[in-house]
The first five atom37 places (N, CA, C, CB, O) and aatype in JSON, in Angstrom:
{
  "aatype": [20, 20, 20, 20, 20, 20, 20, 20, 20, 20, 20, 20, 20, 20, 20, 20, 20, 20, 20, 20, 20, 20, 20, 20, 20, 20, 20, 20, 20, 20, 20, 20, 20, 20, 20, 20, 20, 20, 20, 20, 20, 20, 20, 20, 20, 20, 20, 20, 20, 20, 20, 20, 20, 20, 20, 20, 20, 20, 20, 20, 20, 20, 20, 20, 20, 20, 20, 20, 20, 20, 20, 20, 20, 20, 20, 20, 20, 20, 20, 20, 20, 20, 20, 20, 20, 20, 20, 20, 20, 20, 20, 20, 20, 20, 20, 20, 20, 20, 20, 20, 20, 20],
  "atom_mask": [
    [1, 1, 1, 1, 1],
    [1, 1, 1, 1, 1],
    [1, 1, 1, 1, 1],
    [1, 1, 1, 1, 1],
    [1, 1, 1, 1, 1],
    [1, 1, 1, 1, 1],
    [1, 1, 1, 1, 1],
    [1, 1, 1, 1, 1],
    [1, 1, 1, 1, 1],
    [1, 1, 1, 1, 1],
    [1, 1, 1, 1, 1],
    [1, 1, 1, 1, 1],
    [1, 1, 1, 1, 1],
    [1, 1, 1, 1, 1],
    [1, 1, 1, 1, 1],
    [1, 1, 1, 1, 1],
    [1, 1, 1, 1, 1],
    [1, 1, 1, 1, 1],
    [1, 1, 1, 1, 1],
    [1, 1, 1, 1, 1],
    [1, 1, 1, 1, 1],
    [1, 1, 1, 1, 1],
    [1, 1, 1, 1, 1],
    [1, 1, 1, 1, 1],
    [1, 1, 1, 1, 1],
    [1, 1, 1, 1, 1],
    [1, 1, 1, 1, 1],
    [1, 1, 1, 1, 1],
    [1, 1, 1, 1, 1],
    [1, 1, 1, 1, 1],
    [1, 1, 1, 1, 1],
    [1, 1, 1, 1, 1],
    [1, 1, 1, 1, 1],
    [1, 1, 1, 1, 1],
    [1, 1, 1, 1, 1],
    [1, 1, 1, 1, 1],
    [1, 1, 1, 1, 1],
    [1, 1, 1, 1, 1],
    [1, 1, 1, 1, 1],
    [1, 1, 1, 1, 1],
    [1, 1, 1, 1, 1],
    [1, 1, 1, 1, 1],
    [1, 1, 1, 1, 1],
    [1, 1, 1, 1, 1],
    [1, 1, 1, 1, 1],
    [1, 1, 1, 1, 1],
    [1, 1, 1, 1, 1],
    [1, 1, 1, 1, 1],
    [1, 1, 1, 1, 1],
    [1, 1, 1, 1, 1],
    [1, 1, 1, 1, 1],
    [1, 1, 1, 1, 1],
    [1, 1, 1, 1, 1],
    [1, 1, 1, 1, 1],
    [1, 1, 1, 1, 1],
    [1, 1, 1, 1, 1],
    [1, 1, 1, 1, 1],
    [1, 1, 1, 1, 1],
    [1, 1, 1, 1, 1],
    [1, 1, 1, 1, 1],
    [1, 1, 1, 1, 1],
    [1, 1, 1, 1, 1],
    [1, 1, 1, 1, 1],
    [1, 1, 1, 1, 1],
    [1, 1, 1, 1, 1],
    [1, 1, 1, 1, 1],
    [1, 1, 1, 1, 1],
    [1, 1, 1, 1, 1],
    [1, 1, 1, 1, 1],
    [1, 1, 1, 1, 1],
    [1, 1, 1, 1, 1],
    [1, 1, 1, 1, 1],
    [1, 1, 1, 1, 1],
    [1, 1, 1, 1, 1],
    [1, 1, 1, 1, 1],
    [1, 1, 1, 1, 1],
    [1, 1, 1, 1, 1],
    [1, 1, 1, 1, 1],
    [1, 1, 1, 1, 1],
    [1, 1, 1, 1, 1],
    [1, 1, 1, 1, 1],
    [1, 1, 1, 1, 1],
    [1, 1, 1, 1, 1],
    [1, 1, 1, 1, 1],
    [1, 1, 1, 1, 1],
    [1, 1, 1, 1, 1],
    [1, 1, 1, 1, 1],
    [1, 1, 1, 1, 1],
    [1, 1, 1, 1, 1],
    [1, 1, 1, 1, 1],
    [1, 1, 1, 1, 1],
    [1, 1, 1, 1, 1],
    [1, 1, 1, 1, 1],
    [1, 1, 1, 1, 1],
    [1, 1, 1, 1, 1],
    [1, 1, 1, 1, 1],
    [1, 1, 1, 1, 1],
    [1, 1, 1, 1, 1],
    [1, 1, 1, 1, 1],
    [1, 1, 1, 1, 1],
    [1, 1, 1, 1, 1],
    [1, 1, 1, 1, 1]
  ],
  "atom_positions": [
    [[7.95, -3.83, 18.69], [8.52, -5.06, 19.08], [8.41, -6.19, 18.06], [7.93, -5.46, 20.32], [7.35, -6.17, 17.43]],
    [[9.39, -7.34, 17.7], [8.87, -8.25, 16.9], [8.49, -9.41, 17.47], [9.64, -8.5, 15.99], [8.5, -9.31, 18.69]],
    [[8.17, -10.39, 17.1], [7.83, -11.8, 17.72], [8.73, -12.15, 18.82], [7.93, -12.94, 16.68], [8.31, -12.71, 19.84]],
    [[9.95, -11.83, 18.64], [11.08, -12.38, 19.68], [11.4, -11.23, 20.55], [12.52, -12.93, 18.96], [12.55, -11.19, 20.97]],
    [[10.49, -10.21, 20.93], [10.52, -9.15, 21.68], [11.89, -8.17, 21.55], [10.3, -9.68, 23.02], [12.36, -7.49, 22.46]],
    [[12.39, -8.27, 20.24], [13.36, -7.28, 19.96], [12.67, -6.01, 19.07], [14.59, -8.01, 19.18], [11.67, -6.11, 18.37]],
    [[13.53, -4.72, 19.28], [13.1, -3.78, 18.46], [13.48, -4.12, 17.25], [13.49, -2.58, 18.77], [14.61, -4.59, 17.12]],
    [[12.58, -3.94, 16.04], [12.9, -4.23, 14.74], [13.99, -3.38, 14.13], [11.73, -4.14, 13.99], [14.54, -3.74, 13.09]],
    [[14.36, -2.2, 14.78], [15.53, -1.27, 14.44], [16.7, -1.92, 14.57], [15.63, -0.07, 15.26], [17.62, -1.58, 13.83]],
    [[16.92, -3.02, 15.54], [17.99, -3.26, 15.98], [18.39, -4.88, 15.02], [17.82, -3.23, 17.7], [19.44, -5.5, 15.15]],
    [[17.38, -5.22, 14.2], [17.65, -6.44, 13.44], [18.29, -5.95, 12.21], [16.36, -7.31, 13.15], [17.84, -4.95, 11.65]],
    [[19.16, -6.51, 11.82], [19.9, -6.43, 10.27], [18.89, -6.54, 9.3], [21.01, -7.65, 9.92], [18.05, -7.38, 9.63]],
    [[18.69, -6.04, 8.33], [17.84, -6.21, 7.16], [18.76, -7.4, 6.47], [17.6, -4.69, 6.19], [19.96, -7.32, 6.17]],
    [[17.85, -8.59, 6.29], [18.36, -9.68, 5.34], [17.92, -9.28, 4.07], [17.86, -11.15, 5.65], [17.42, -8.16, 3.92]],
    [[18.12, -10.35, 2.83], [17.86, -10.23, 1.68], [16.43, -10.1, 1.37], [18.42, -11.14, 1.11], [16.14, -9.41, 0.39]],
    [[15.42, -10.7, 2.11], [14.01, -10.68, 1.75], [13.6, -9.38, 2.1], [13.15, -11.74, 2.41], [12.87, -8.73, 1.35]],
    [[14.14, -8.81, 3.51], [13.69, -7.61, 3.93], [14.01, -6.45, 2.91], [14.25, -7.36, 5.25], [13.26, -5.48, 2.76]],
    [[15.13, -6.62, 2.26], [15.67, -5.61, 1.52], [14.67, -5.63, 0.18], [17.32, -5.87, 1.24], [14.34, -4.56, -0.34]],
    [[14.17, -6.98, -0.37], [13.52, -7.1, -1.44], [12.16, -6.32, -0.97], [13.42, -8.61, -1.93], [11.8, -5.39, -1.69]],
    [[11.38, -6.6, 0.15], [10.08, -6.05, 0.49], [10.18, -4.24, 0.69], [9.59, -6.89, 1.96], [9.31, -3.38, 0.54]],
    [[11.54, -4.14, 1.08], [11.66, -2.5, 1.34], [11.73, -1.79, -0.13], [13.22, -2.06, 2.31], [11.11, -0.75, -0.37]],
    [[12.45, -2.39, -0.99], [12.58, -1.91, -2.52], [11.35, -1.96, -3.19], [13.54, -2.75, -3.36], [10.91, -1.01, -3.83]],
    [[10.77, -3.04, -3.06], [9.1, -2.89, -3.7], [8.47, -1.89, -3.03], [8.06, -4.22, -3.52], [7.84, -1.12, -3.76]],
    [[8.44, -1.65, -1.75], [7.5, -0.62, -1.35], [8.19, 0.69, -1.71], [7.11, -0.72, 0.22], [7.35, 1.57, -1.89]],
    [[9.44, 1.11, -1.87], [9.65, 2.34, -2.6], [9.3, 2.36, -3.82], [10.82, 2.75, -2.61], [8.93, 3.44, -4.26]],
    [[9.32, 1.49, -4.48], [8.96, 1.54, -5.95], [7.41, 1.73, -6.14], [9.44, 0.16, -6.7], [7.09, 2.6, -6.94]],
    [[6.41, 1.03, -5.49], [5.25, 1.34, -5.53], [4.67, 2.62, -4.93], [4.78, 0.4, -5.12], [3.71, 3.19, -5.46]],
    [[5.26, 3.06, -3.84], [4.96, 4.29, -3.41], [4.99, 5.67, -4.18], [5.68, 4.37, -2.49], [4.42, 6.71, -3.86]],
    [[5.83, 5.41, -5.3], [6.27, 6.6, -6.03], [5.19, 7.08, -6.86], [7.47, 6.34, -6.88], [4.35, 6.37, -7.4]],
    [[5.28, 8.62, -6.92], [4.38, 9.23, -7.94], [4.85, 9.46, -9.2], [3.93, 10.4, -7.55], [6.02, 9.77, -9.44]],
    [[4.03, 9.32, -10.0], [4.34, 9.4, -11.6], [3.67, 10.64, -11.76], [3.75, 8.13, -12.68], [2.69, 11.02, -11.13]],
    [[4.45, 11.4, -12.92], [3.87, 12.56, -13.48], [3.31, 12.08, -14.96], [5.0, 13.8, -13.55], [3.99, 11.43, -15.77]],
    [[2.1, 12.46, -15.15], [1.47, 11.92, -16.61], [1.94, 13.11, -17.56], [-0.45, 11.72, -16.63], [2.55, 14.14, -17.28]],
    [[1.5, 12.7, -18.62], [1.72, 13.47, -19.87], [1.07, 14.86, -19.51], [1.02, 12.74, -21.25], [1.67, 15.91, -19.7]],
    [[-0.28, 14.77, -18.93], [-0.61, 16.16, -18.93], [-0.22, 17.24, -17.75], [-1.97, 16.14, -19.04], [-0.67, 18.37, -17.55]],
    [[0.85, 16.44, -16.98], [1.43, 16.99, -15.58], [0.73, 16.72, -14.5], [1.56, 18.37, -15.51], [1.01, 17.35, -13.48]],
    [[-0.21, 15.85, -14.47], [-1.06, 15.47, -13.38], [-0.3, 14.45, -12.65], [-2.43, 14.96, -13.82], [0.07, 13.43, -13.22]],
    [[-0.06, 14.69, -11.46], [0.7, 13.51, -10.52], [-0.07, 12.44, -9.94], [1.36, 14.1, -9.29], [-0.95, 12.72, -9.14]],
    [[0.16, 11.25, -10.26], [-0.73, 10.17, -9.93], [0.07, 9.03, -8.95], [-1.27, 9.51, -11.36], [1.06, 8.49, -9.45]],
    [[-0.24, 8.73, -7.88], [0.2, 7.84, -7.01], [0.35, 6.34, -7.89], [-0.85, 7.85, -5.72], [-0.61, 6.1, -8.62]],
    [[1.19, 5.58, -7.88], [1.36, 4.47, -8.46], [0.16, 3.41, -8.01], [2.76, 4.06, -8.15], [-0.49, 2.72, -8.8]],
    [[0.01, 3.43, -6.52], [-1.0, 2.48, -6.03], [-2.46, 2.87, -6.57], [-0.97, 2.46, -4.42], [-3.34, 2.02, -6.4]],
    [[-2.81, 4.05, -7.2], [-4.0, 4.37, -7.59], [-4.45, 3.37, -8.59], [-4.01, 5.69, -8.04], [-5.64, 3.14, -8.8]],
    [[-3.36, 2.72, -9.29], [-3.75, 1.85, -10.45], [-4.07, 0.47, -10.25], [-2.75, 1.85, -11.38], [-4.44, -0.33, -11.11]],
    [[-3.82, 0.2, -8.6], [-3.97, -1.24, -8.4], [-5.48, -1.41, -8.15], [-3.06, -1.82, -7.16], [-6.29, -0.57, -7.76]],
    [[-5.68, -2.8, -8.5], [-7.01, -3.27, -8.1], [-7.12, -3.46, -6.49], [-7.29, -4.66, -8.86], [-6.2, -3.4, -5.67]],
    [[-8.6, -3.74, -6.23], [-8.62, -3.93, -4.84], [-8.11, -5.22, -4.46], [-9.91, -3.75, -4.33], [-7.57, -5.31, -3.35]],
    [[-8.19, -6.21, -5.19], [-7.31, -7.52, -4.89], [-6.06, -7.32, -4.9], [-7.45, -8.58, -5.77], [-5.4, -8.1, -4.22]],
    [[-5.46, -6.42, -5.52], [-4.03, -6.35, -5.31], [-3.54, -5.49, -4.13], [-3.41, -5.85, -6.53], [-2.49, -5.67, -3.52]],
    [[-4.34, -4.63, -3.91], [-3.83, -3.83, -2.61], [-4.14, -4.86, -1.32], [-4.76, -2.19, -2.41], [-3.27, -5.0, -0.47]],
    [[-5.03, -5.37, -1.25], [-5.3, -6.51, -0.34], [-4.16, -7.52, -0.36], [-6.6, -7.2, -0.73], [-3.64, -7.84, 0.71]],
    [[-3.83, -7.94, -1.28], [-2.51, -8.85, -1.37], [-1.23, -8.37, -0.92], [-2.25, -9.2, -2.7], [-0.43, -9.0, -0.22]],
    [[-1.08, -7.05, -1.46], [0.04, -6.33, -0.84], [0.14, -6.14, 0.68], [0.06, -5.08, -1.4], [1.11, -6.41, 1.39]],
    [[-1.04, -5.61, 1.06], [-1.2, -5.47, 2.66], [-1.03, -6.88, 3.27], [-2.75, -4.85, 3.13], [-0.2, -6.92, 4.18]],
    [[-1.57, -7.94, 2.99], [-1.28, -9.22, 3.62], [0.22, -9.47, 3.44], [-2.15, -10.38, 3.01], [0.87, -9.68, 4.47]],
    [[0.74, -9.49, 2.46], [2.16, -9.85, 2.47], [3.0, -9.08, 3.25], [2.68, -9.84, 1.23], [3.89, -9.71, 3.81]],
    [[2.96, -7.91, 3.43], [3.64, -7.04, 4.15], [3.34, -7.06, 5.71], [3.39, -5.79, 3.58], [4.11, -6.62, 6.56]],
    [[2.15, -7.61, 5.94], [1.47, -7.68, 7.28], [2.18, -9.0, 7.96], [-0.29, -7.83, 7.12], [2.59, -9.05, 9.12]],
    [[2.25, -10.07, 6.97], [2.44, -11.35, 7.41], [3.92, -11.47, 7.51], [1.78, -12.38, 6.53], [4.48, -12.21, 8.32]],
    [[4.62, -10.6, 6.49], [6.19, -10.73, 6.52], [6.76, -10.25, 8.09], [6.9, -9.64, 5.2], [7.47, -10.99, 8.76]],
    [[6.34, -8.93, 8.53], [6.44, -8.37, 9.53], [7.65, -8.51, 10.42], [5.48, -8.64, 10.03], [7.92, -7.66, 11.27]],
    [[8.4, -9.63, 10.2], [9.61, -9.54, 11.0], [10.68, -8.17, 11.1], [10.34, -10.65, 10.51], [11.29, -7.73, 12.08]],
    [[10.66, -7.77, 9.87], [11.69, -6.56, 10.01], [10.56, -5.4, 9.23], [13.53, -6.88, 9.04], [10.36, -5.44, 8.02]],
    [[9.91, -4.39, 10.16], [9.2, -3.42, 9.44], [10.07, -1.95, 9.45], [7.72, -3.3, 10.13], [10.2, -1.11, 10.34]],
    [[10.53, -1.99, 8.27], [11.19, -0.54, 7.94], [10.21, 0.51, 7.67], [12.12, -0.57, 6.66], [9.14, 0.12, 7.19]],
    [[10.38, 2.05, 7.93], [9.65, 2.88, 7.69], [8.91, 2.86, 6.39], [10.27, 3.8, 7.89], [7.75, 3.26, 6.38]],
    [[9.58, 2.34, 5.11], [9.19, 2.39, 3.86], [8.06, 1.39, 3.76], [10.3, 2.17, 2.95], [7.14, 1.66, 2.98]],
    [[8.01, 0.19, 4.48], [7.17, -0.87, 4.46], [5.79, -0.19, 5.52], [8.08, -2.37, 5.07], [4.6, -0.44, 5.33]],
    [[6.27, 0.56, 6.46], [5.03, 0.96, 7.24], [4.4, 2.01, 6.52], [5.3, 1.42, 8.68], [3.18, 2.17, 6.64]],
    [[5.12, 2.79, 5.75], [4.52, 3.94, 4.92], [3.62, 3.29, 3.9], [5.65, 4.87, 4.18], [2.48, 3.75, 3.77]],
    [[4.0, 2.31, 3.19], [3.19, 1.61, 2.2], [1.64, 1.08, 2.87], [4.16, 0.29, 1.65], [0.53, 1.26, 2.36]],
    [[1.92, 0.5, 3.98], [0.68, 0.03, 4.64], [-0.34, 1.0, 4.97], [0.99, -0.61, 5.82], [-1.54, 0.76, 4.91]],
    [[0.23, 2.22, 5.36], [-0.37, 3.58, 5.72], [-1.06, 3.94, 4.45], [0.74, 4.74, 6.2], [-2.27, 4.11, 4.42]],
    [[-0.29, 4.06, 3.39], [-0.97, 4.52, 2.1], [-1.82, 3.72, 1.62], [-0.17, 4.76, 1.08], [-2.77, 4.27, 1.06]],
    [[-1.82, 2.29, 1.64], [-2.93, 1.38, 1.42], [-3.88, 1.68, 1.96], [-2.8, 0.24, 1.69], [-4.76, 1.97, 1.15]],
    [[-4.31, 1.79, 3.36], [-5.22, 2.13, 3.95], [-5.83, 3.42, 3.71], [-4.93, 1.97, 4.97], [-7.05, 3.57, 3.77]],
    [[-5.05, 4.31, 3.45], [-5.5, 5.76, 3.34], [-6.29, 5.62, 1.71], [-3.95, 7.03, 3.44], [-7.31, 6.28, 1.49]],
    [[-5.79, 4.84, 0.82], [-6.26, 4.74, -0.54], [-7.58, 3.89, -0.47], [-5.13, 4.07, -1.5], [-8.53, 4.22, -1.18]],
    [[-7.66, 2.82, 0.35], [-8.82, 2.13, 0.78], [-9.85, 3.05, 1.14], [-8.54, 1.27, 1.87], [-10.84, 3.12, 0.41]],
    [[-9.75, 3.85, 2.29], [-10.58, 4.74, 2.99], [-11.04, 5.84, 1.78], [-9.72, 5.42, 4.33], [-12.22, 6.14, 1.66]],
    [[-10.34, 6.21, 1.19], [-10.75, 7.32, -0.05], [-11.57, 6.47, -1.06], [-9.27, 8.06, -0.95], [-12.45, 7.13, -1.6]],
    [[-11.51, 5.4, -1.38], [-12.16, 4.68, -2.55], [-13.52, 4.32, -2.02], [-11.33, 3.35, -3.07], [-14.49, 4.42, -2.76]],
    [[-13.65, 3.82, -0.56], [-14.87, 3.77, -0.07], [-15.64, 4.95, 0.36], [-14.8, 3.01, 0.83], [-16.85, 4.86, 0.55]],
    [[-14.98, 6.06, 0.52], [-15.99, 7.31, 0.51], [-16.4, 7.69, -0.55], [-15.57, 8.43, 0.99], [-17.39, 8.42, -0.58]],
    [[-15.74, 7.29, -1.73], [-16.16, 7.71, -3.31], [-17.4, 6.64, -3.37], [-14.74, 7.41, -4.74], [-18.51, 6.96, -3.8]],
    [[-17.14, 5.61, -3.01], [-18.11, 4.48, -3.37], [-19.44, 4.94, -2.56], [-17.51, 2.85, -2.88], [-20.53, 5.17, -3.09]],
    [[-19.19, 5.02, -1.37], [-20.49, 5.72, -0.34], [-21.2, 6.75, -1.03], [-19.95, 6.51, 1.11], [-22.41, 6.73, -1.24]],
    [[-20.21, 7.89, -1.45], [-21.12, 9.03, -2.18], [-21.96, 8.92, -3.45], [-20.3, 10.05, -2.52], [-23.01, 9.49, -3.74]],
    [[-21.18, 7.96, -4.18], [-21.56, 7.63, -5.35], [-22.73, 6.91, -5.56], [-20.69, 7.08, -5.82], [-23.46, 7.01, -6.55]],
    [[-22.95, 5.84, -4.17], [-23.91, 4.92, -4.13], [-25.28, 5.66, -3.45], [-23.34, 3.64, -3.32], [-26.44, 5.26, -3.54]],
    [[-24.76, 6.91, -2.7], [-26.03, 7.89, -2.08], [-26.52, 8.55, -3.08], [-25.69, 9.0, -0.98], [-27.72, 8.82, -3.03]],
    [[-25.86, 8.91, -4.05], [-26.44, 9.83, -5.31], [-27.2, 8.75, -6.2], [-25.09, 10.67, -6.31], [-28.28, 9.05, -6.71]],
    [[-26.66, 7.6, -6.37], [-27.3, 6.81, -7.06], [-26.69, 6.58, -8.34], [-28.48, 7.21, -7.12], [-27.14, 7.27, -9.26]],
    [[-25.86, 5.84, -8.59], [-25.02, 5.87, -9.81], [-23.7, 5.61, -9.9], [-25.07, 6.94, -10.3], [-23.03, 6.07, -8.98]],
    [[-23.12, 4.99, -10.75], [-21.74, 5.03, -10.89], [-20.71, 4.23, -9.99], [-21.46, 6.31, -10.79], [-19.5, 4.18, -10.15]],
    [[-21.37, 3.67, -9.12], [-20.56, 3.11, -8.06], [-19.77, 1.75, -8.69], [-21.59, 2.75, -6.73], [-18.63, 1.45, -8.32]],
    [[-20.42, 1.08, -9.53], [-19.71, 0.01, -9.89], [-18.33, 0.06, -10.59], [-20.5, -0.63, -10.59], [-17.54, -0.89, -10.63]],
    [[-18.13, 1.31, -11.14], [-16.9, 1.66, -11.74], [-15.76, 2.09, -10.78], [-17.16, 2.71, -12.67], [-14.59, 2.12, -11.16]],
    [[-16.15, 2.43, -9.49], [-15.12, 2.57, -8.3], [-14.72, 1.28, -7.85], [-15.69, 3.32, -7.06], [-13.54, 0.97, -7.69]],
    [[-16.02, 0.27, -7.57], [-15.43, -1.07, -7.0], [-14.52, -1.87, -7.67], [-16.38, -1.92, -6.76], [-13.61, -2.34, -7.0]],
    [[-14.59, -2.13, -8.94], [-14.02, -2.63, -9.95], [-12.44, -2.01, -10.31], [-15.02, -2.42, -11.01], [-11.56, -2.64, -10.9]],
    [[-12.38, -1.06, -9.96], [-10.98, -0.28, -10.15], [-9.65, -0.83, -9.67], [-11.07, 1.01, -9.48], [-8.62, -0.18, -9.85]]
  ]
}
């Protein structure tokens, strides 16, 4: 439910909601690199950019479609993955700075 007590599914999407949804769809795409490797577009984002995206979608919040929710879950999963890599590299003793500044 949104802050007015309504289910978000019953609220029509306005132009800003459509913009947020379109951005989320584009950001969540997977690119195929020249070597055939698949890479999530979000993987190229810096920590600051991921935080700003999450904040923007969380504070917009009046209309939360599935695409926006998927984006926030993907950002969360990517952050956990980066933190686990950082922790492993720190425990081994080296290379952690490359992960943190990514």
